[in-house]
Amino acid sequence: MLKQNLLNQICSLPKPPFVHGSNNTHAYHHSLLSMANNIPKTTHNARARRRRRRCMATASDTTSTTNDASAMADYLMHEKPIKVKALVTVKQTMSDMFTGMGIERGMDDIKDLLGKTLLLELVSSELDPNTELEKPTVQAYAHKGGKVERREVKYEAEFEVPAEFGAVGAIFVENEHHKEMFLRHIVLEGFPNGPVNFTCDSWIHSKFADKRKRVFFNSKSYLPQTTPAGLVGLRDEELVHLRGNGLGERQHGDRVYDYDVYNDLGDPDANFALARPTLGGKEFPAPRRCRTGRPRCEADPSTEKKARDFYVPRDEEFSEVKLVTFSAKTLYSLFNTLIPSLGNVFADADRGFHHFKTIDSLFSVGFEVPELSKEGFWNATLPRLFAGTGNVMRFEPPGALESKGSIGGDKFFWMKDEEFARQTLAGLNPYCLELITEWPLKSKLDPKIYGPPESAITTELIESEIGGIMSVKEAIKQKKLFTLDYHDILLPFVHRVRELKGRTLYGSRTIFFLTPEGTLRPLAIELCRPPTNEKPAWKQVYRPCWNSTGCWLWKLAKAHVLAHDSGIHQLVSHWLRTHCATEPYIIATNRQLSVMHPIHRLLHPHFRYTMEINSLARESLINAGGIIESTFSPGKYSLDICSAAYDQFWRFDYEALPKDLIRRGMAVEDENAPHGLKLTIEDYPFANDGLILWDTIKQWVTDYVTHYYPEPDLVEADPELQAWWTEIRTKGHADKKNEPWWPQLKTSDDLIEILTIIMWVTSGHHASVNFGQYAFAGYFPNRPTITRIKMPDEDPTEEEWKFFLKRPEAVLLATFPSKLQATRVMAVLNVLSNHSPDEEYIGDEIEWSWSDEPLIKAAFEKFSGRLKVLEGIIDERNANEELKNRSGAGVLPYELLKPHSKPGVTGQGVPNSISI
């Protein structure tokens, strides 16, 4: 009786009106299928199967108005097969274009002629109602179907699909060629409900390399608990394959995602001086990277051997489109050819600049790089560096210098206190300024090791600098005092860094005062050296002066602080908080969320190419002896500082922009203020623009999540989602797994916040610290990456002090990077600040799976529209002369969070992902 009642409910469901592309019929069918699958099983199996079959037949009919499920099943059994055409788009590879010889190529051409390039198998989303097993697939070969357009090759296949087959939920693809191919998408045409879309964007291995067929699911997204019965097994099997077994060395072409520590930064087999500690674990906490499984070094078994190419899962590598465009080609050329060649041009690695005119000549005259004469592509590969003739390398003036009137204008803008202060709010590293809430300033380090904790910056000194306007107590109460505090993070490394040739380090504090105009004025800089067995601790405070000696000491102190800020920016704000922290999110997403999962499809655009660019960083940027170590103050201890920052400061919840601002005292919650926050400094360009972008992303995420999780408790009931979040916390960020601050994932609101944080980090956060690198640091006196000598008043000999008094400019130039260090950094920053022609900007392109869902498509269009509004708001703000931190004579407009950009080094544009 219960079963009969259930069948009666099914047959009495009202038929929805058919609208092409509407979700109504899908929801109706889903109800039918759910009811059918819930019919209780009894010993009367044949009878139960017949009733299930009647339900399935009713669900698969989209046009009939009959309520007789049994009749519909009989009708479908005798209905003619549906003729379906598959349109397959394959991206032509460079090897396809240039390789025309060889036995394997000849065999592949024959297969193309025979129409047997790709074997396609259609997979039903339904189980066979009689056997309750997957239905047999429907097969057909695809053949070339037209001309090559825009390097895309079209293939076609024709199927005869039985009427009772049901909806096509997946396609198996087997590549009959001997070489892999890049499959863009597949469209099935001929079904009554319209085309069925499959987004692939994946490399398909040759069947001769791997017998396992690839599976692709259609663009319809499903939570695990709503997956059609015919796809449940495939969904689980694909995830198992992507996780791998944790064994063996990964090979090119593999699609396996797993975790490992950073044990591949050193190269002790080449030189034991290049040995580096493993990052990840109790001693050096760090996020995890993708496992490669390479053999271990002989000199240090804890370190993996170097490889020519670091493994990343095949679909995480740069596409061939990107490989042949500016960005990827430039990176490889830069790291493998140009940077090593500069070492030959400047044979004396320690030689500095003797005059500021020599620095200017880097932009006006340039210098010859004769070793590159055999390379015939430099003008095309690095046009901004080789803009002239021959092999003359000449840098373009960066944005900060151009806005000051170019080389012939105000070349010494970087010396001005107002610009030094302004860039903490609207420069390359706007993440470190903090409100002072306690006085006096004190260190939290062990005084037995690092000396007295009290700062040498006194109340009297600050009040004298304020000029009697208010007391320190009143300034703190009115939220007028701010600091860049790099004392505790750098002081433990001072002596170790000073043992390295040609570099020095201090712990530092810088104090700023908020003026009535809303701008910051620097008041004091404290530089500190911890005690040793031979020497006591050294602390010195510098402040703006009105005498020549004091002025030069102040300039030198600022140079040291800027080098500290450059290091923290590159190692913490940039590498740690975006590139490094994001890799575990990517690994967990591919291991635990099916490609059918709506959250996987939401996050996928924000993860493109990040693992590839991170692998390049491990090869050439953060590796032992790489760009960071050779050109930034901390040298071989750079990643140790990164690990210390992760251990002491990194929190997932604080990666949310609003909470980051609140943590630093730069904002307080205020429900009546825009974005629910009141900024401590109203004219804070990064925060003002960033909060609009944050809210825009969060609204898009909210619309998306509430569509797929209409009931909050569905989040906690989603096994894939819960496994994903657990793995991020316990494996991806294993050294932080026991922290109490990790957000729970129980409701839709929890999920919205977590996803917004991840998407903000990969887009807005990364854009704000990356694409302004050349604009602000390309003219290196504005942001030196290294200081090579100590302050002239730190335990000076009589000769050192006399030299400083006689030639202070020479001391400043000797403090700056050497010629080799400067040119290397400038070349790298130029490339890293570049947008490639195929850049994918936030809100620019809609994913196919989103466009197939009308509500999601509408939400994305609103999202895209809000981003266009943001561009106009930023332009208006930059034109507002009342906003003195982003406008004024010679001020570089703050555009780093403008969503879109043209290709090149523009100082604007927010890509979806961390792709450079």
Short mmCIF file of N, CA and C in Angstrom, two decimals, residues 159-268:
data_model
loop_
_atom_site.label_atom_id
_atom_site.label_comp_id
_atom_site.label_asym_id
_atom_site.label_seq_id
_atom_site.Cartn_x
_atom_site.Cartn_y
_atom_site.Cartn_z
N PHE A 159 25.85 9.63 -32.86
CA PHE A 159 25.38 8.55 -32.02
C PHE A 159 23.91 8.26 -32.32
N GLU A 160 23.53 7.03 -32.08
CA GLU A 160 22.12 6.68 -32.00
C GLU A 160 21.85 6.25 -30.57
N VAL A 161 21.18 7.14 -29.85
CA VAL A 161 20.97 6.95 -28.42
C VAL A 161 19.59 6.34 -28.18
N PRO A 162 19.52 5.18 -27.53
CA PRO A 162 18.22 4.58 -27.25
C PRO A 162 17.33 5.55 -26.48
N ALA A 163 16.03 5.52 -26.77
CA ALA A 163 15.10 6.45 -26.13
C ALA A 163 15.07 6.27 -24.63
N GLU A 164 15.31 5.01 -24.18
CA GLU A 164 15.26 4.75 -22.73
C GLU A 164 16.60 5.00 -22.05
N PHE A 165 17.57 5.55 -22.81
CA PHE A 165 18.93 5.76 -22.26
C PHE A 165 18.92 6.76 -21.11
N GLY A 166 18.04 7.76 -21.18
CA GLY A 166 18.02 8.80 -20.15
C GLY A 166 19.00 9.91 -20.45
N ALA A 167 19.13 10.82 -19.52
CA ALA A 167 20.02 11.97 -19.71
C ALA A 167 21.47 11.54 -19.74
N VAL A 168 22.26 12.16 -20.61
CA VAL A 168 23.70 11.90 -20.66
C VAL A 168 24.37 12.71 -19.55
N GLY A 169 24.99 12.01 -18.61
CA GLY A 169 25.62 12.70 -17.49
C GLY A 169 27.12 12.82 -17.60
N ALA A 170 27.73 11.96 -18.42
CA ALA A 170 29.19 11.97 -18.53
C ALA A 170 29.60 11.40 -19.89
N ILE A 171 30.84 11.64 -20.24
CA ILE A 171 31.43 11.10 -21.47
C ILE A 171 32.80 10.53 -21.14
N PHE A 172 33.03 9.29 -21.60
CA PHE A 172 34.38 8.74 -21.60
C PHE A 172 35.06 9.17 -22.89
N VAL A 173 36.34 9.54 -22.77
CA VAL A 173 37.12 9.94 -23.94
C VAL A 173 38.40 9.13 -23.98
N GLU A 174 38.66 8.53 -25.13
CA GLU A 174 39.92 7.81 -25.33
C GLU A 174 40.63 8.42 -26.53
N ASN A 175 41.87 8.82 -26.31
CA ASN A 175 42.68 9.45 -27.35
C ASN A 175 43.41 8.37 -28.14
N GLU A 176 43.04 8.22 -29.42
CA GLU A 176 43.61 7.17 -30.26
C GLU A 176 44.95 7.58 -30.86
N HIS A 177 45.35 8.84 -30.69
CA HIS A 177 46.65 9.30 -31.19
C HIS A 177 47.77 8.80 -30.28
N HIS A 178 48.99 8.95 -30.76
CA HIS A 178 50.15 8.58 -29.95
C HIS A 178 50.61 9.73 -29.05
N LYS A 179 50.07 10.92 -29.27
CA LYS A 179 50.46 12.08 -28.46
C LYS A 179 49.23 12.62 -27.75
N GLU A 180 49.49 13.27 -26.62
CA GLU A 180 48.38 13.86 -25.88
C GLU A 180 47.77 15.01 -26.67
N MET A 181 46.55 15.35 -26.35
CA MET A 181 45.90 16.49 -26.98
C MET A 181 45.12 17.26 -25.93
N PHE A 182 44.92 18.54 -26.22
CA PHE A 182 44.22 19.40 -25.26
C PHE A 182 42.76 19.54 -25.70
N LEU A 183 41.88 18.97 -24.90
CA LEU A 183 40.45 18.97 -25.20
C LEU A 183 39.78 20.17 -24.54
N ARG A 184 39.18 21.03 -25.37
CA ARG A 184 38.53 22.24 -24.84
C ARG A 184 37.12 21.94 -24.31
N HIS A 185 36.25 21.48 -25.20
CA HIS A 185 34.88 21.22 -24.76
C HIS A 185 34.18 20.30 -25.75
N ILE A 186 33.05 19.75 -25.30
CA ILE A 186 32.21 18.87 -26.11
C ILE A 186 30.77 19.35 -25.97
N VAL A 187 30.08 19.40 -27.10
CA VAL A 187 28.66 19.75 -27.10
C VAL A 187 27.89 18.63 -27.79
N LEU A 188 26.86 18.14 -27.12
CA LEU A 188 25.98 17.13 -27.70
C LEU A 188 24.71 17.82 -28.19
N GLU A 189 24.40 17.65 -29.47
CA GLU A 189 23.21 18.27 -30.05
C GLU A 189 22.26 17.19 -30.56
N GLY A 190 20.96 17.46 -30.42
CA GLY A 190 19.96 16.54 -30.92
C GLY A 190 18.96 16.08 -29.90
N PHE A 191 19.23 16.35 -28.63
CA PHE A 191 18.28 15.96 -27.59
C PHE A 191 17.09 16.91 -27.57
N PRO A 192 15.91 16.43 -27.19
CA PRO A 192 14.72 17.29 -27.18
C PRO A 192 14.86 18.51 -26.28
N ASN A 193 15.62 18.39 -25.21
CA ASN A 193 15.76 19.50 -24.26
C ASN A 193 16.85 20.49 -24.64
N GLY A 194 17.48 20.30 -25.76
CA GLY A 194 18.54 21.20 -26.16
C GLY A 194 19.91 20.59 -25.94
N PRO A 195 20.96 21.32 -26.28
CA PRO A 195 22.32 20.77 -26.21
C PRO A 195 22.77 20.48 -24.78
N VAL A 196 23.68 19.52 -24.67
CA VAL A 196 24.31 19.17 -23.40
C VAL A 196 25.78 19.55 -23.50
N ASN A 197 26.25 20.35 -22.56
CA ASN A 197 27.60 20.91 -22.62
C ASN A 197 28.55 20.22 -21.66
N PHE A 198 29.78 20.04 -22.11
CA PHE A 198 30.85 19.48 -21.29
C PHE A 198 32.06 20.39 -21.39
N THR A 199 32.42 21.04 -20.32
CA THR A 199 33.65 21.83 -20.29
C THR A 199 34.79 20.90 -19.88
N CYS A 200 35.83 20.82 -20.68
CA CYS A 200 36.93 19.90 -20.42
C CYS A 200 38.20 20.65 -20.02
N ASP A 201 38.74 21.45 -20.94
CA ASP A 201 39.97 22.21 -20.70
C ASP A 201 41.01 21.33 -20.01
N SER A 202 41.33 20.23 -20.65
CA SER A 202 42.21 19.25 -20.02
C SER A 202 43.02 18.52 -21.09
N TRP A 203 44.20 18.06 -20.67
CA TRP A 203 45.05 17.25 -21.53
C TRP A 203 44.59 15.81 -21.49
N ILE A 204 44.41 15.22 -22.68
CA ILE A 204 43.99 13.84 -22.79
C ILE A 204 45.19 12.99 -23.20
N HIS A 205 45.60 12.10 -22.33
CA HIS A 205 46.76 11.27 -22.63
C HIS A 205 46.44 10.28 -23.74
N SER A 206 47.47 9.81 -24.40
CA SER A 206 47.31 8.79 -25.44
C SER A 206 46.96 7.46 -24.78
N LYS A 207 46.13 6.68 -25.46
CA LYS A 207 45.80 5.36 -24.91
C LYS A 207 47.03 4.46 -24.89
N PHE A 208 48.05 4.80 -25.69
CA PHE A 208 49.28 4.01 -25.70
C PHE A 208 50.16 4.32 -24.49
N ALA A 209 49.88 5.44 -23.82
CA ALA A 209 50.62 5.79 -22.61
C ALA A 209 49.87 5.34 -21.35
N ASP A 210 48.54 5.31 -21.43
CA ASP A 210 47.72 4.96 -20.27
C ASP A 210 46.38 4.45 -20.80
N LYS A 211 46.04 3.23 -20.44
CA LYS A 211 44.81 2.62 -20.96
C LYS A 211 43.55 3.21 -20.31
N ARG A 212 43.71 3.91 -19.21
CA ARG A 212 42.54 4.43 -18.50
C ARG A 212 41.89 5.56 -19.29
N LYS A 213 40.60 5.44 -19.54
CA LYS A 213 39.87 6.47 -20.26
C LYS A 213 39.59 7.65 -19.35
N ARG A 214 39.58 8.82 -19.94
CA ARG A 214 39.22 10.03 -19.20
C ARG A 214 37.70 10.16 -19.14
N VAL A 215 37.21 10.68 -18.05
CA VAL A 215 35.78 10.91 -17.91
C VAL A 215 35.53 12.39 -17.69
N PHE A 216 34.51 12.91 -18.36
CA PHE A 216 34.10 14.30 -18.17
C PHE A 216 32.60 14.32 -17.89
N PHE A 217 32.23 15.14 -16.91
CA PHE A 217 30.83 15.27 -16.53
C PHE A 217 30.22 16.50 -17.19
N ASN A 218 28.92 16.46 -17.43
CA ASN A 218 28.30 17.61 -18.08
C ASN A 218 28.29 18.82 -17.16
N SER A 219 27.86 19.94 -17.68
CA SER A 219 28.00 21.21 -16.96
C SER A 219 27.01 21.38 -15.81
N LYS A 220 26.13 20.44 -15.62
CA LYS A 220 25.21 20.51 -14.51
C LYS A 220 25.93 20.16 -13.22
N SER A 221 25.82 21.01 -12.21
CA SER A 221 26.50 20.78 -10.93
C SER A 221 25.59 20.03 -9.98
N TYR A 222 26.20 19.12 -9.21
CA TYR A 222 25.44 18.33 -8.24
C TYR A 222 26.20 18.26 -6.92
N LEU A 223 25.48 18.39 -5.82
CA LEU A 223 26.03 18.03 -4.53
C LEU A 223 26.12 16.51 -4.47
N PRO A 224 26.96 15.95 -3.60
CA PRO A 224 27.08 14.49 -3.54
C PRO A 224 25.74 13.78 -3.33
N GLN A 225 24.92 14.36 -2.45
CA GLN A 225 23.66 13.71 -2.11
C GLN A 225 22.60 13.84 -3.19
N THR A 226 22.84 14.68 -4.21
CA THR A 226 21.87 14.82 -5.31
C THR A 226 22.41 14.28 -6.62
N THR A 227 23.56 13.62 -6.58
CA THR A 227 24.15 13.08 -7.80
C THR A 227 23.24 12.01 -8.41
N PRO A 228 22.95 12.07 -9.71
CA PRO A 228 22.17 11.01 -10.34
C PRO A 228 22.81 9.65 -10.10
N ALA A 229 21.96 8.65 -9.89
CA ALA A 229 22.44 7.34 -9.48
C ALA A 229 23.46 6.75 -10.45
N GLY A 230 23.30 7.04 -11.73
CA GLY A 230 24.22 6.47 -12.70
C GLY A 230 25.60 7.09 -12.70
N LEU A 231 25.79 8.17 -11.97
CA LEU A 231 27.08 8.88 -11.95
C LEU A 231 27.80 8.77 -10.62
N VAL A 232 27.14 8.19 -9.62
CA VAL A 232 27.72 8.15 -8.28
C VAL A 232 29.05 7.41 -8.29
N GLY A 233 29.10 6.26 -8.91
CA GLY A 233 30.34 5.49 -8.94
C GLY A 233 31.46 6.20 -9.65
N LEU A 234 31.15 6.81 -10.80
CA LEU A 234 32.18 7.54 -11.55
C LEU A 234 32.70 8.73 -10.75
N ARG A 235 31.80 9.40 -10.07
CA ARG A 235 32.20 10.55 -9.25
C ARG A 235 33.22 10.13 -8.21
N ASP A 236 32.97 9.04 -7.53
CA ASP A 236 33.88 8.57 -6.49
C ASP A 236 35.19 8.05 -7.08
N GLU A 237 35.10 7.31 -8.19
CA GLU A 237 36.30 6.74 -8.81
C GLU A 237 37.27 7.83 -9.27
N GLU A 238 36.74 8.90 -9.83
CA GLU A 238 37.61 9.98 -10.32
C GLU A 238 38.35 10.64 -9.17
N LEU A 239 37.69 10.82 -8.04
CA LEU A 239 38.36 11.42 -6.89
C LEU A 239 39.45 10.50 -6.34
N VAL A 240 39.18 9.20 -6.31
CA VAL A 240 40.19 8.25 -5.85
C VAL A 240 41.43 8.32 -6.74
N HIS A 241 41.22 8.41 -8.04
CA HIS A 241 42.36 8.50 -8.98
C HIS A 241 43.16 9.78 -8.74
N LEU A 242 42.49 10.89 -8.53
CA LEU A 242 43.18 12.17 -8.35
C LEU A 242 43.98 12.22 -7.05
N ARG A 243 43.57 11.44 -6.06
CA ARG A 243 44.30 11.43 -4.78
C ARG A 243 45.59 10.62 -4.86
N GLY A 244 45.62 9.62 -5.74
CA GLY A 244 46.80 8.79 -5.84
C GLY A 244 46.97 7.93 -4.61
N ASN A 245 48.13 7.25 -4.53
CA ASN A 245 48.39 6.37 -3.38
C ASN A 245 49.55 6.85 -2.53
N GLY A 246 50.10 8.03 -2.86
CA GLY A 246 51.18 8.57 -2.04
C GLY A 246 52.52 7.90 -2.26
N LEU A 247 52.65 7.09 -3.30
CA LEU A 247 53.87 6.34 -3.54
C LEU A 247 54.50 6.72 -4.87
N GLY A 248 55.81 6.56 -4.96
CA GLY A 248 56.51 6.71 -6.22
C GLY A 248 56.71 8.15 -6.65
N GLU A 249 57.51 8.30 -7.70
CA GLU A 249 57.79 9.63 -8.24
C GLU A 249 56.73 9.97 -9.28
N ARG A 250 56.22 11.15 -9.18
CA ARG A 250 55.21 11.62 -10.12
C ARG A 250 55.88 11.96 -11.45
N GLN A 251 55.20 11.62 -12.54
CA GLN A 251 55.73 11.82 -13.87
C GLN A 251 54.92 12.88 -14.62
N HIS A 252 55.55 13.46 -15.63
CA HIS A 252 54.84 14.41 -16.48
C HIS A 252 53.61 13.72 -17.08
N GLY A 253 52.50 14.39 -17.00
CA GLY A 253 51.26 13.82 -17.50
C GLY A 253 50.37 13.26 -16.41
N ASP A 254 50.94 13.01 -15.21
CA ASP A 254 50.11 12.53 -14.10
C ASP A 254 49.11 13.60 -13.67
N ARG A 255 48.03 13.15 -13.10
CA ARG A 255 47.00 14.06 -12.58
C ARG A 255 46.73 13.70 -11.13
N VAL A 256 47.78 13.66 -10.32
CA VAL A 256 47.67 13.24 -8.93
C VAL A 256 48.01 14.42 -8.03
N TYR A 257 47.16 14.61 -7.02
CA TYR A 257 47.32 15.72 -6.07
C TYR A 257 47.57 15.13 -4.69
N ASP A 258 48.70 15.50 -4.09
CA ASP A 258 49.02 15.03 -2.74
C ASP A 258 49.89 16.08 -2.06
N TYR A 259 50.15 15.90 -0.78
CA TYR A 259 50.84 16.91 0.01
C TYR A 259 52.27 16.48 0.35
N ASP A 260 53.12 17.50 0.54
CA ASP A 260 54.48 17.26 1.01
C ASP A 260 54.99 18.55 1.64
N VAL A 261 56.08 18.43 2.36
CA VAL A 261 56.73 19.59 2.95
C VAL A 261 57.65 20.23 1.91
N TYR A 262 58.13 21.43 2.22
CA TYR A 262 59.08 22.12 1.34
C TYR A 262 60.49 21.60 1.65
N ASN A 263 60.81 20.45 1.08
CA ASN A 263 62.13 19.86 1.28
C ASN A 263 62.93 19.84 0.00
N ASP A 264 62.59 20.76 -0.92
CA ASP A 264 63.27 20.77 -2.22
C ASP A 264 63.82 22.15 -2.57
N LEU A 265 64.05 22.99 -1.56
CA LEU A 265 64.58 24.33 -1.83
C LEU A 265 66.10 24.35 -1.88
N GLY A 266 66.73 23.40 -1.22
CA GLY A 266 68.19 23.33 -1.22
C GLY A 266 68.73 22.44 -2.31
N ASP A 267 70.05 22.47 -2.47
CA ASP A 267 70.72 21.62 -3.46
C ASP A 267 72.07 21.18 -2.89
N PRO A 268 72.04 20.38 -1.81
CA PRO A 268 73.30 20.01 -1.15
C PRO A 268 74.20 19.12 -1.98
#
